mmCIF file of N, CA, C and O in Angstrom:
data_model
loop_
_atom_site.group_PDB
_atom_site.id
_atom_site.type_symbol
_atom_site.label_atom_id
_atom_site.label_comp_id
_atom_site.label_asym_id
_atom_site.label_seq_id
_atom_site.Cartn_x
_atom_site.Cartn_y
_atom_site.Cartn_z
ATOM 1 N N MET A 129 -17.057 7.372 -48.032
ATOM 2 C CA MET A 129 -16.362 6.169 -48.099
ATOM 3 C C MET A 129 -17.205 4.938 -47.435
ATOM 4 O O MET A 129 -17.982 5.265 -46.489
ATOM 5 N N SER A 130 -17.068 3.805 -48.187
ATOM 6 C CA SER A 130 -17.897 2.847 -47.662
ATOM 7 C C SER A 130 -17.396 2.338 -46.330
ATOM 8 O O SER A 130 -16.353 2.421 -45.870
ATOM 9 N N VAL A 131 -18.512 1.407 -45.799
ATOM 10 C CA VAL A 131 -18.229 0.879 -44.205
ATOM 11 C C VAL A 131 -17.016 -0.004 -44.512
ATOM 12 O O VAL A 131 -16.241 -0.047 -43.685
ATOM 13 N N MET A 132 -17.009 -0.852 -45.582
ATOM 14 C CA MET A 132 -15.867 -1.751 -45.647
ATOM 15 C C MET A 132 -14.564 -1.186 -45.838
ATOM 16 O O MET A 132 -13.750 -1.547 -45.284
ATOM 17 N N LYS A 133 -14.527 -0.062 -46.608
ATOM 18 C CA LYS A 133 -13.244 0.664 -46.851
ATOM 19 C C LYS A 133 -12.716 1.220 -45.360
ATOM 20 O O LYS A 133 -11.522 1.120 -45.113
ATOM 21 N N GLU A 134 -13.699 1.794 -44.740
ATOM 22 C CA GLU A 134 -13.468 2.188 -43.307
ATOM 23 C C GLU A 134 -12.824 1.185 -42.205
ATOM 24 O O GLU A 134 -11.960 1.470 -41.613
ATOM 25 N N ARG A 135 -13.553 -0.012 -42.522
ATOM 26 C CA ARG A 135 -12.895 -1.213 -41.720
ATOM 27 C C ARG A 135 -11.706 -1.592 -42.112
ATOM 28 O O ARG A 135 -10.629 -1.692 -41.262
ATOM 29 N N ILE A 136 -11.186 -1.584 -43.305
ATOM 30 C CA ILE A 136 -9.805 -1.941 -43.825
ATOM 31 C C ILE A 136 -8.973 -0.854 -43.248
ATOM 32 O O ILE A 136 -7.944 -1.186 -42.707
ATOM 33 N N LEU A 137 -9.274 0.454 -43.420
ATOM 34 C CA LEU A 137 -8.414 1.588 -42.963
ATOM 35 C C LEU A 137 -8.177 1.518 -41.425
ATOM 36 O O LEU A 137 -7.047 1.620 -40.920
ATOM 37 N N GLY A 138 -9.232 1.062 -40.672
ATOM 38 C CA GLY A 138 -9.164 0.870 -39.306
ATOM 39 C C GLY A 138 -8.239 -0.219 -39.078
ATOM 40 O O GLY A 138 -7.284 -0.135 -37.927
ATOM 41 N N ALA A 139 -8.370 -1.305 -39.647
ATOM 42 C CA ALA A 139 -7.474 -2.456 -39.474
ATOM 43 C C ALA A 139 -5.979 -2.032 -39.559
ATOM 44 O O ALA A 139 -5.047 -2.522 -38.752
ATOM 45 N N ILE A 140 -5.719 -1.592 -40.732
ATOM 46 C CA ILE A 140 -4.534 -1.120 -41.122
ATOM 47 C C ILE A 140 -3.765 -0.340 -40.049
ATOM 48 O O ILE A 140 -2.548 -0.339 -39.866
ATOM 49 N N THR A 141 -4.602 0.676 -39.628
ATOM 50 C CA THR A 141 -4.058 1.707 -38.532
ATOM 51 C C THR A 141 -3.422 0.980 -37.437
ATOM 52 O O THR A 141 -2.584 1.393 -36.797
ATOM 53 N N VAL A 142 -4.281 -0.116 -36.895
ATOM 54 C CA VAL A 142 -3.731 -0.693 -35.510
ATOM 55 C C VAL A 142 -2.863 -1.815 -35.852
ATOM 56 O O VAL A 142 -2.203 -2.330 -34.658
ATOM 57 N N MET A 143 -2.680 -2.398 -37.111
ATOM 58 C CA MET A 143 -1.765 -3.516 -37.159
ATOM 59 C C MET A 143 -0.246 -3.212 -37.087
ATOM 60 O O MET A 143 0.154 -1.913 -37.341
ATOM 61 N N SER A 144 0.589 -4.164 -36.796
ATOM 62 C CA SER A 144 2.151 -3.793 -36.791
ATOM 63 C C SER A 144 2.568 -3.640 -38.164
ATOM 64 O O SER A 144 1.900 -4.045 -39.247
ATOM 65 N N GLU A 145 3.785 -3.020 -38.298
ATOM 66 C CA GLU A 145 4.421 -2.870 -39.429
ATOM 67 C C GLU A 145 4.655 -4.130 -40.262
ATOM 68 O O GLU A 145 4.483 -4.274 -41.404
ATOM 69 N N GLU A 146 4.995 -5.087 -39.496
ATOM 70 C CA GLU A 146 5.131 -6.421 -40.285
ATOM 71 C C GLU A 146 3.961 -7.119 -40.739
ATOM 72 O O GLU A 146 3.795 -7.425 -41.898
ATOM 73 N N ASP A 147 2.905 -6.954 -40.051
ATOM 74 C CA ASP A 147 1.394 -7.521 -40.641
ATOM 75 C C ASP A 147 1.097 -6.553 -41.708
ATOM 76 O O ASP A 147 0.521 -7.070 -42.753
ATOM 77 N N ALA A 148 1.354 -5.307 -41.786
ATOM 78 C CA ALA A 148 1.146 -4.424 -42.857
ATOM 79 C C ALA A 148 1.750 -4.718 -44.148
ATOM 80 O O ALA A 148 1.112 -4.833 -45.300
ATOM 81 N N GLU A 149 3.087 -5.301 -43.972
ATOM 82 C CA GLU A 149 3.794 -5.711 -45.105
ATOM 83 C C GLU A 149 3.276 -6.955 -45.580
ATOM 84 O O GLU A 149 3.105 -6.992 -46.916
ATOM 85 N N LYS A 150 2.857 -7.831 -44.814
ATOM 86 C CA LYS A 150 2.231 -9.041 -45.356
ATOM 87 C C LYS A 150 1.047 -8.678 -46.234
ATOM 88 O O LYS A 150 0.777 -9.354 -47.178
ATOM 89 N N ILE A 151 0.168 -7.898 -45.674
ATOM 90 C CA ILE A 151 -0.975 -7.445 -46.214
ATOM 91 C C ILE A 151 -0.718 -6.879 -47.573
ATOM 92 O O ILE A 151 -1.365 -7.152 -48.690
ATOM 93 N N TRP A 152 0.207 -6.096 -47.575
ATOM 94 C CA TRP A 152 0.404 -5.459 -48.875
ATOM 95 C C TRP A 152 0.953 -6.290 -49.934
ATOM 96 O O TRP A 152 0.678 -6.257 -51.184
ATOM 97 N N GLU A 153 1.768 -7.262 -49.502
ATOM 98 C CA GLU A 153 2.196 -8.406 -50.439
ATOM 99 C C GLU A 153 1.002 -9.259 -50.869
ATOM 100 O O GLU A 153 0.863 -9.579 -52.186
ATOM 101 N N ILE A 154 -0.053 -9.420 -50.114
ATOM 102 C CA ILE A 154 -1.292 -9.865 -50.691
ATOM 103 C C ILE A 154 -1.971 -9.260 -51.713
ATOM 104 O O ILE A 154 -2.439 -9.583 -52.820
ATOM 105 N N ILE A 155 -2.056 -7.924 -51.341
ATOM 106 C CA ILE A 155 -2.699 -6.845 -52.284
ATOM 107 C C ILE A 155 -2.072 -6.801 -53.671
ATOM 108 O O ILE A 155 -2.531 -6.794 -54.716
ATOM 109 N N LYS A 156 -0.692 -6.914 -53.668
ATOM 110 C CA LYS A 156 -0.021 -6.702 -54.755
ATOM 111 C C LYS A 156 -0.109 -8.023 -55.654
ATOM 112 O O LYS A 156 -0.346 -7.959 -56.849
ATOM 113 N N MET A 157 -0.069 -9.146 -55.116
ATOM 114 C CA MET A 157 -0.178 -10.419 -55.784
ATOM 115 C C MET A 157 -1.888 -10.387 -56.327
ATOM 116 O O MET A 157 -1.859 -10.837 -57.487
ATOM 117 N N GLN A 158 -2.747 -10.039 -55.592
ATOM 118 C CA GLN A 158 -4.176 -10.312 -56.038
ATOM 119 C C GLN A 158 -4.563 -9.335 -57.114
ATOM 120 O O GLN A 158 -5.265 -9.541 -58.099
ATOM 121 N N PHE A 159 -3.807 -8.044 -56.956
ATOM 122 C CA PHE A 159 -4.312 -6.943 -57.979
ATOM 123 C C PHE A 159 -3.174 -6.522 -58.992
ATOM 124 O O PHE A 159 -3.372 -5.725 -59.720
ATOM 125 N N GLY A 160 -2.065 -7.108 -58.850
ATOM 126 C CA GLY A 160 -0.977 -6.773 -59.843
ATOM 127 C C GLY A 160 -0.360 -5.493 -59.689
ATOM 128 O O GLY A 160 0.005 -4.926 -60.670
ATOM 129 N N PHE A 161 -0.260 -4.872 -58.465
ATOM 130 C CA PHE A 161 0.225 -3.552 -58.483
ATOM 131 C C PHE A 161 1.735 -3.704 -58.694
ATOM 132 O O PHE A 161 2.336 -4.370 -58.272
ATOM 133 N N SER A 162 2.190 -2.724 -59.397
ATOM 134 C CA SER A 162 3.631 -2.499 -59.609
ATOM 135 C C SER A 162 4.296 -1.794 -58.507
ATOM 136 O O SER A 162 3.643 -0.786 -58.051
ATOM 137 N N THR A 163 5.250 -2.123 -58.017
ATOM 138 C CA THR A 163 5.777 -1.489 -56.830
ATOM 139 C C THR A 163 7.331 -1.141 -57.031
ATOM 140 O O THR A 163 8.089 -0.869 -56.231
ATOM 141 N N ASP A 164 7.531 -1.035 -58.486
ATOM 142 C CA ASP A 164 8.999 -0.383 -58.797
ATOM 143 C C ASP A 164 9.166 0.794 -58.504
ATOM 144 O O ASP A 164 8.336 1.743 -58.697
ATOM 145 N N ILE A 165 10.375 0.988 -57.725
ATOM 146 C CA ILE A 165 10.522 2.617 -57.330
ATOM 147 C C ILE A 165 11.384 3.049 -58.433
ATOM 148 O O ILE A 165 12.617 2.552 -58.803
ATOM 149 N N PRO A 166 10.976 4.306 -58.906
ATOM 150 C CA PRO A 166 11.788 4.822 -60.022
ATOM 151 C C PRO A 166 13.062 5.377 -59.536
ATOM 152 O O PRO A 166 13.166 5.901 -58.395
ATOM 153 N N THR A 167 13.970 5.438 -60.374
ATOM 154 C CA THR A 167 15.271 6.116 -60.198
ATOM 155 C C THR A 167 15.267 7.544 -60.329
ATOM 156 O O THR A 167 14.267 8.114 -60.865
ATOM 157 N N GLU A 168 16.431 8.242 -59.848
ATOM 158 C CA GLU A 168 16.417 9.671 -59.989
ATOM 159 C C GLU A 168 16.195 9.989 -61.322
ATOM 160 O O GLU A 168 15.614 11.017 -61.864
ATOM 161 N N ASP A 169 16.989 9.298 -62.302
ATOM 162 C CA ASP A 169 16.942 9.690 -63.753
ATOM 163 C C ASP A 169 15.432 9.527 -64.253
ATOM 164 O O ASP A 169 15.065 10.273 -65.074
ATOM 165 N N GLU A 170 14.854 8.505 -63.905
ATOM 166 C CA GLU A 170 13.454 8.236 -64.378
ATOM 167 C C GLU A 170 12.514 9.305 -63.940
ATOM 168 O O GLU A 170 11.720 9.657 -64.695
ATOM 169 N N ILE A 171 12.559 9.808 -62.626
ATOM 170 C CA ILE A 171 11.787 10.803 -62.107
ATOM 171 C C ILE A 171 12.167 12.115 -62.980
ATOM 172 O O ILE A 171 11.145 12.702 -63.169
ATOM 173 N N GLU A 172 13.318 12.345 -63.287
ATOM 174 C CA GLU A 172 13.554 13.434 -64.092
ATOM 175 C C GLU A 172 13.046 13.309 -65.395
ATOM 176 O O GLU A 172 12.480 14.478 -65.832
ATOM 177 N N ILE A 173 13.132 12.344 -66.066
ATOM 178 C CA ILE A 173 12.476 12.179 -67.332
ATOM 179 C C ILE A 173 10.851 12.320 -67.175
ATOM 180 O O ILE A 173 10.337 12.868 -68.112
ATOM 181 N N ILE A 174 10.404 11.760 -66.338
ATOM 182 C CA ILE A 174 8.887 11.932 -66.218
ATOM 183 C C ILE A 174 8.539 13.322 -66.031
ATOM 184 O O ILE A 174 7.546 13.900 -66.507
ATOM 185 N N ASN A 175 9.226 13.933 -65.199
ATOM 186 C CA ASN A 175 8.943 15.522 -64.905
ATOM 187 C C ASN A 175 9.040 16.182 -66.098
ATOM 188 O O ASN A 175 8.480 17.102 -66.441
ATOM 189 N N ALA A 176 10.261 15.910 -66.872
ATOM 190 C CA ALA A 176 10.395 16.752 -68.091
ATOM 191 C C ALA A 176 9.273 16.411 -69.076
ATOM 192 O O ALA A 176 8.821 17.241 -69.733
ATOM 193 N N TYR A 177 8.850 15.243 -69.157
ATOM 194 C CA TYR A 177 7.648 14.940 -70.028
ATOM 195 C C TYR A 177 6.295 15.628 -69.574
ATOM 196 O O TYR A 177 5.688 16.401 -70.500
ATOM 197 N N LYS A 178 6.170 15.695 -68.258
ATOM 198 C CA LYS A 178 5.082 16.354 -67.863
ATOM 199 C C LYS A 178 5.146 17.865 -67.949
ATOM 200 O O LYS A 178 4.009 18.518 -68.161
ATOM 201 N N GLU A 179 6.205 18.447 -67.889
ATOM 202 C CA GLU A 179 6.400 19.833 -68.128
ATOM 203 C C GLU A 179 6.445 20.006 -69.691
ATOM 204 O O GLU A 179 6.634 21.325 -70.040
ATOM 205 N N ASN A 180 6.323 19.135 -70.542
ATOM 206 C CA ASN A 180 6.363 19.312 -71.898
ATOM 207 C C ASN A 180 7.680 20.039 -72.609
ATOM 208 O O ASN A 180 7.575 20.779 -73.428
ATOM 209 N N ARG A 181 8.702 19.534 -72.055
ATOM 210 C CA ARG A 181 10.025 20.155 -72.512
ATOM 211 C C ARG A 181 10.283 19.595 -73.955
ATOM 212 O O ARG A 181 9.870 18.478 -74.133
ATOM 213 N N ASP A 182 10.893 20.418 -74.734
ATOM 214 C CA ASP A 182 11.103 19.926 -75.997
ATOM 215 C C ASP A 182 11.680 18.547 -76.330
ATOM 216 O O ASP A 182 11.307 17.813 -77.175
ATOM 217 N N ASP A 183 12.849 18.241 -75.568
ATOM 218 C CA ASP A 183 13.387 16.974 -75.543
ATOM 219 C C ASP A 183 12.475 15.757 -75.450
ATOM 220 O O ASP A 183 12.760 14.731 -75.851
ATOM 221 N N TYR A 184 11.273 15.862 -74.743
ATOM 222 C CA TYR A 184 10.383 14.791 -74.376
ATOM 223 C C TYR A 184 9.094 15.036 -74.933
ATOM 224 O O TYR A 184 8.192 14.457 -74.544
ATOM 225 N N ARG A 185 8.896 15.781 -75.804
ATOM 226 C CA ARG A 185 7.621 16.105 -76.576
ATOM 227 C C ARG A 185 7.440 14.920 -77.548
ATOM 228 O O ARG A 185 8.437 14.680 -78.411
ATOM 229 N N PRO A 186 6.346 14.188 -77.672
ATOM 230 C CA PRO A 186 6.062 13.281 -78.877
ATOM 231 C C PRO A 186 6.336 13.940 -80.086
ATOM 232 O O PRO A 186 5.807 15.069 -80.285
ATOM 233 N N TYR A 187 6.907 13.252 -80.985
ATOM 234 C CA TYR A 187 7.247 13.706 -82.419
ATOM 235 C C TYR A 187 6.169 13.154 -83.374
ATOM 236 O O TYR A 187 6.014 13.464 -84.575
ATOM 237 N N ILE A 188 5.305 12.318 -82.942
ATOM 238 C CA ILE A 188 4.280 11.662 -83.717
ATOM 239 C C ILE A 188 3.264 11.277 -82.960
ATOM 240 O O ILE A 188 3.256 10.896 -81.719
ATOM 241 N N THR A 189 1.847 11.407 -83.484
ATOM 242 C CA THR A 189 0.742 11.048 -82.786
ATOM 243 C C THR A 189 0.530 9.568 -82.711
ATOM 244 O O THR A 189 1.167 8.905 -83.499
ATOM 245 N N HIS A 190 -0.193 9.092 -81.882
ATOM 246 C CA HIS A 190 -0.481 7.745 -81.556
ATOM 247 C C HIS A 190 -1.027 7.194 -82.834
ATOM 248 O O HIS A 190 -0.895 5.974 -83.317
ATOM 249 N N GLU A 191 -2.105 7.865 -83.464
ATOM 250 C CA GLU A 191 -2.797 7.385 -84.739
ATOM 251 C C GLU A 191 -1.719 7.313 -85.989
ATOM 252 O O GLU A 191 -1.833 6.366 -86.545
ATOM 253 N N ASP A 192 -0.864 8.254 -86.034
ATOM 254 C CA ASP A 192 0.214 8.300 -87.074
ATOM 255 C C ASP A 192 1.096 7.086 -86.860
ATOM 256 O O ASP A 192 1.393 6.408 -87.833
ATOM 257 N N LEU A 193 1.526 6.735 -85.607
ATOM 258 C CA LEU A 193 2.372 5.727 -85.377
ATOM 259 C C LEU A 193 1.706 4.274 -85.703
ATOM 260 O O LEU A 193 2.396 3.467 -86.360
ATOM 261 N N LYS A 194 0.401 4.229 -85.339
ATOM 262 C CA LYS A 194 -0.392 2.867 -85.747
ATOM 263 C C LYS A 194 -0.400 2.817 -87.332
ATOM 264 O O LYS A 194 -0.201 1.746 -87.848
ATOM 265 N N LYS A 195 -0.646 3.848 -87.936
ATOM 266 C CA LYS A 195 -0.470 3.880 -89.470
ATOM 267 C C LYS A 195 0.754 3.355 -89.870
ATOM 268 O O LYS A 195 0.948 2.512 -90.961
ATOM 269 N N GLU A 196 1.860 4.035 -89.596
ATOM 270 C CA GLU A 196 3.145 3.643 -89.668
ATOM 271 C C GLU A 196 3.524 2.167 -89.577
ATOM 272 O O GLU A 196 4.234 1.664 -90.383
ATOM 273 N N LEU A 197 2.960 1.664 -88.446
ATOM 274 C CA LEU A 197 3.235 0.220 -88.203
ATOM 275 C C LEU A 197 2.214 -0.669 -88.746
ATOM 276 O O LEU A 197 2.209 -1.811 -88.505
ATOM 277 N N ASN A 198 1.357 -0.152 -89.676
ATOM 278 C CA ASN A 198 0.223 -0.883 -90.174
ATOM 279 C C ASN A 198 -0.648 -1.629 -89.154
ATOM 280 O O ASN A 198 -0.934 -2.808 -89.173
ATOM 281 N N LEU A 199 -0.964 -0.827 -88.028
ATOM 282 C CA LEU A 199 -1.751 -1.495 -87.000
ATOM 283 C C LEU A 199 -3.101 -1.024 -87.114
ATOM 284 O O LEU A 199 -3.967 -1.191 -86.158
ATOM 285 N N GLY A 200 -3.627 -0.307 -88.038
ATOM 286 C CA GLY A 200 -4.929 0.115 -87.923
ATOM 287 C C GLY A 200 -5.123 1.418 -88.508
ATOM 288 O O GLY A 200 -5.749 2.095 -88.868
#
């Protein structure tokens, strides 16, 4: 890990929770991090997709979809 990253981690470790929240807001704005918290239903769907369950398996490839939509 770089010296700069170690400094950042050290600073975060000793700051108050309130200050950490302020820093997090700055980071989100600067880098555009999404902070949406998924619902239980969304988590279940994501897990089903990762487990390759039949109901969540893609039925068309990316390339075939692009062809169908005349996108290349």
